[in-house]
Amino acid sequence: MSPLLDITSLDVDFGGEAAVRDVNLTLDRGEVLGLVGESGSGKSVTALSVLGLLPRNATARGSIRLDGTELLGAGERALTRIRGDRAAMVFQDPLSAFTPVHRIGDQIAEAVRAHRDIGREQARTRAVELLDLVGIPEPALRAKAFPHEFSGGMRQRAMIAMAMAGEPDLILADEPTTALDVTIQAQILDVLRTAQRETGAAVLLVSHDLGVIAGTADRVAVMRDGRIVEQGTAAEVFHRPREPYTRQLLAAVPRIDAPREPRPPTGGTVLKVRGLTRTFPVLKGTVVKRRTGTVYAVDGVDLDVRRGETLALVGESGSGKSTTLFELLELAAPEGGTVELFGQRLGSLTPAEAKALRRRVQIVFQDPMASLDPRMPVGDIIAEPLRTQGADRAAVARRVPELLTQVGLDPAHADRFPHQFSGGQRQRVGIARALSVAPELLVLDEPVSALDVSVQAGVLDLLRRLKEELGLAYLFVSHDLSVVRNIADRVSVVYLGRTVEAGPVDEVFARPRHPYTQALLSAVPLPDPERERERQRSRILLAGDPPSPTRRYDGCRFRTRCPLYVQLTVDEQKRCAHDVPGFEQDGAACHFPRARTVL
Amino acid sequence: MTTATRPAPAAAPTGRSALVLRRFLRNGSALTGAVVLVLLFLLAFLGPYLTPWSYSHIDYGALRSAPGPDHWWGTNRIGQDVFAQTVRGLQKSLIIGLLVAVLATGLASLVGACAGYFGGWTDRLLMFCVDLLLVFPSFLVIAIVSPRLRSGGWFAFVALLTVFAWMITARVVRSMTLSLKEREFVRAARYMGVGPFRIIWRHVLPNVASFLVIDATIQVGGAVMSETALSYFGFGVQPPDVSLGTLIASGTGAAITYPWMFFFAAGLLVVFVLAVNLVGDGLRDALDPTAEGAAR
Ligand SMILES: Nc1ncnc2c1ncn2[C@@H]1O[C@H](COP(=O)(O)OP(=O)(O)OP(=O)(O)O)[C@@H](O)[C@H]1O
Ligand code: SF4
Ligand SMILES: [Mg+2]
């Protein structure tokens, strides 16, 4: 039998520049093909060209056959029919797929009607069924919502529902979970697999995340610089990669089950935070601003960092990680709670003391482009903290090349501007700037999450080396638990602005006690097809989205999503609903902590 | 990723100002503009020594005479030497134009950046002043104040023109600063302990520099023009003293019959404004590291 989708020697150019070269792919009915590669490798372009969705300045050559019909060069009308009927697409940004002014349910119903000749009412019913299938709570009600009223995760589900509406033979999913948190990612991948089972469609899954691919794809193709470098079954590619590039890529992925080095000996306490809080007013009105509510961005965070140790601060997007860091670095009295930096309590510092503290604490930001002044040569950027601390010209001139060398950059590039460096190099510049004044505590806000895996591995290595050489302490914010496992000694988990569990990484990862930590850990995909599929069976899937930080919660704030809560007796549930679980050092903020192995 | 590590060179890395200068000097048209400006200054300040005539001297023997060996650029209708008058006017206009532009843009960027960066009461107070000045009938104020300032000389006049030329720019700079303040690199500088004024100087102003430079080049022409308008109404530069503006104003009527009375002054003004624009464009490109053609 001929394959469902057959791409032969596909070339795509953008205004003369090659984006995709000589790509050959086949996809059978009901099969899931994973397409992996780093940013710019041509994965998305390949997927887009199947549905004729390439931008105007692109030219494609070769052949793409869907069930024997040539798609490349087909007319717009034929393509539109195919898009509605035989193939559907799931994008990274689901907002772009919905028309903002129509209700979600109506849009899905329309997609149903485009495919099947049924009445309006029936189509609506079908739309609600589909929304239910993808796990949207109260589907009948939610069908009446507009796209912007949905959270990111819900939009992605609705988009999958829309893709299923046409009962397609082929679903193209382009980075469907890249913008989402791990727990939501796990939900969406689960839904995608359900969709695939229900419709029996073939799926082309594009992702840069090897873990996501490993858990879902039957076959895998690895792309690099517009070419497919390796293709095979998932087991072959992950366990017996033939190409050195694939091997490199696999080696670079931080794994949550990686062996760990023993923890280094640690010294005295560098940073101690107790019950930190920070709120933001919600303002309405343009001329006269009225306060209509409060965002409880940080609402009880505890942290302990010791000399020579890396503490990872972990939590989902919006859980208040960055806000916590910024509160520390303001060096002002916190809104609530206490912060002690090097034994000095914030809020009672003289300007001279504050200046001395500034030297000892430095920060590295997430987005290396945004955190470097685009109009300053990197030499000046790196020298800025030095100058601020009053270093003279000669000292600066000596230090800058030294620092550049230390972070693996060419000292001769000191007079270049940030935009002349790659993402990884820019992050190195950011690290060099932080190191320039020989700090003792380095605060890192998601320093590698904007980078490709291989670049990320380089930066993580650099951080590890620097810590060893200079005896630094790190406060490392991340949402990626695999990275945390790779670099941190201790971990502190926050949920909705509050610390829920903390402890040594070995301890917490092996025997998490808080149900949220357990869910987080179990949601991390492993780049290993067999083990990942095994994990999927026992995966703890959290229901719904994180609740809004604009309201206060009685009792445990994790209650609405807690998988343990539903198993408790009524009396026990009462306790969760009324008493706020306390948090002690190296404990778990849960009334019924039960250690559970999830890795 | 290039991780090649060479032994550290002994020379200090080039700083921003040196880089900007280097990029400016490499830009042909900007350099031309700068050279023309220098030549204009030379002409304005050395010119009077080249000619035996002074700008106010009246040669009754040569009324409205065409350019010739005696009077190089001719004479006007009462027999004053056009060359002497033009270079004298050029002196005045060069100084007024450039000084007003630099001062107004400087004041605007200082006020705008401070208002935007500090926010709160500073912002409210400064913006109140800006709005107040905006609603003042500037012409009237200058008309009233300028006779009293005559003893203060041309500088008082420059100051007066400046005071009424910076407000709109300040408002724009303020709103640009508001968005820059939220950028991570400003936050980074703050957490490094860089003081607020240093942040404004090192991070905010360079990032609004493109706007400031364009604004300043426009201000140059604007200042020369408002000076002319004011002289016309009897304020500012008064006879027998002259500026390019007054010369053009008085020569306009004779532009066709006695072209030399008009075209030398007008031509120099055009050359002046053009040169300023070339320098401005070059400066903008030199300050913007992503500008094309000026890479590195
Ligand atoms: N200046 C502000 N005004 C109002 N709300 C804010 C402000 N800064 C942060 N918040 C809110 O506080 C909460 C915590 O935000 P924060 O940026 O600290 O999260 P995060 O954990 O760093 O998330 P991410 O992983 O996405 O970076 C969010 O709900 C956010 O919307
Ligand atoms: S306190 Fe109750 S609701 Fe909260 S995490 Fe523990 S079991 Fe779940
Ligand atoms: Mg953040």
Coordinates of C-alpha atoms in Angstrom, one line a residue, chain A residues 14 16 29 56 69 71 86 131 134 154 231 235 264 276 359 386 399 441 518 527 542 551 558 574:
Chain A
F14 CA 13.3 32.0 0.9
G16 CA 17.0 32.6 -2.9
R29 CA -1.9 5.8 7.9
R56 CA 4.7 34.3 -0.5
T69 CA -2.7 13.6 -5.0
L71 CA -0.2 19.0 -3.3
R86 CA -8.1 15.6 4.9
L131 CA -14.5 19.9 23.4
V134 CA -10.1 17.1 24.6
M154 CA -7.3 25.4 26.9
Q231 CA 15.5 8.8 10.0
A235 CA 13.9 3.0 19.2
P264 CA 29.9 19.6 47.2
L276 CA 8.4 36.8 51.5
R359 CA 29.0 43.7 44.6
L386 CA 33.2 47.2 37.8
R399 CA 39.7 42.5 33.7
L441 CA 26.0 34.9 45.0
Q518 CA 5.1 14.6 42.3
P527 CA 14.1 11.3 25.7
L542 CA -3.1 17.5 36.9
R551 CA -7.5 36.0 44.9
F558 CA -3.4 23.4 45.5
K574 CA -12.1 19.5 55.4

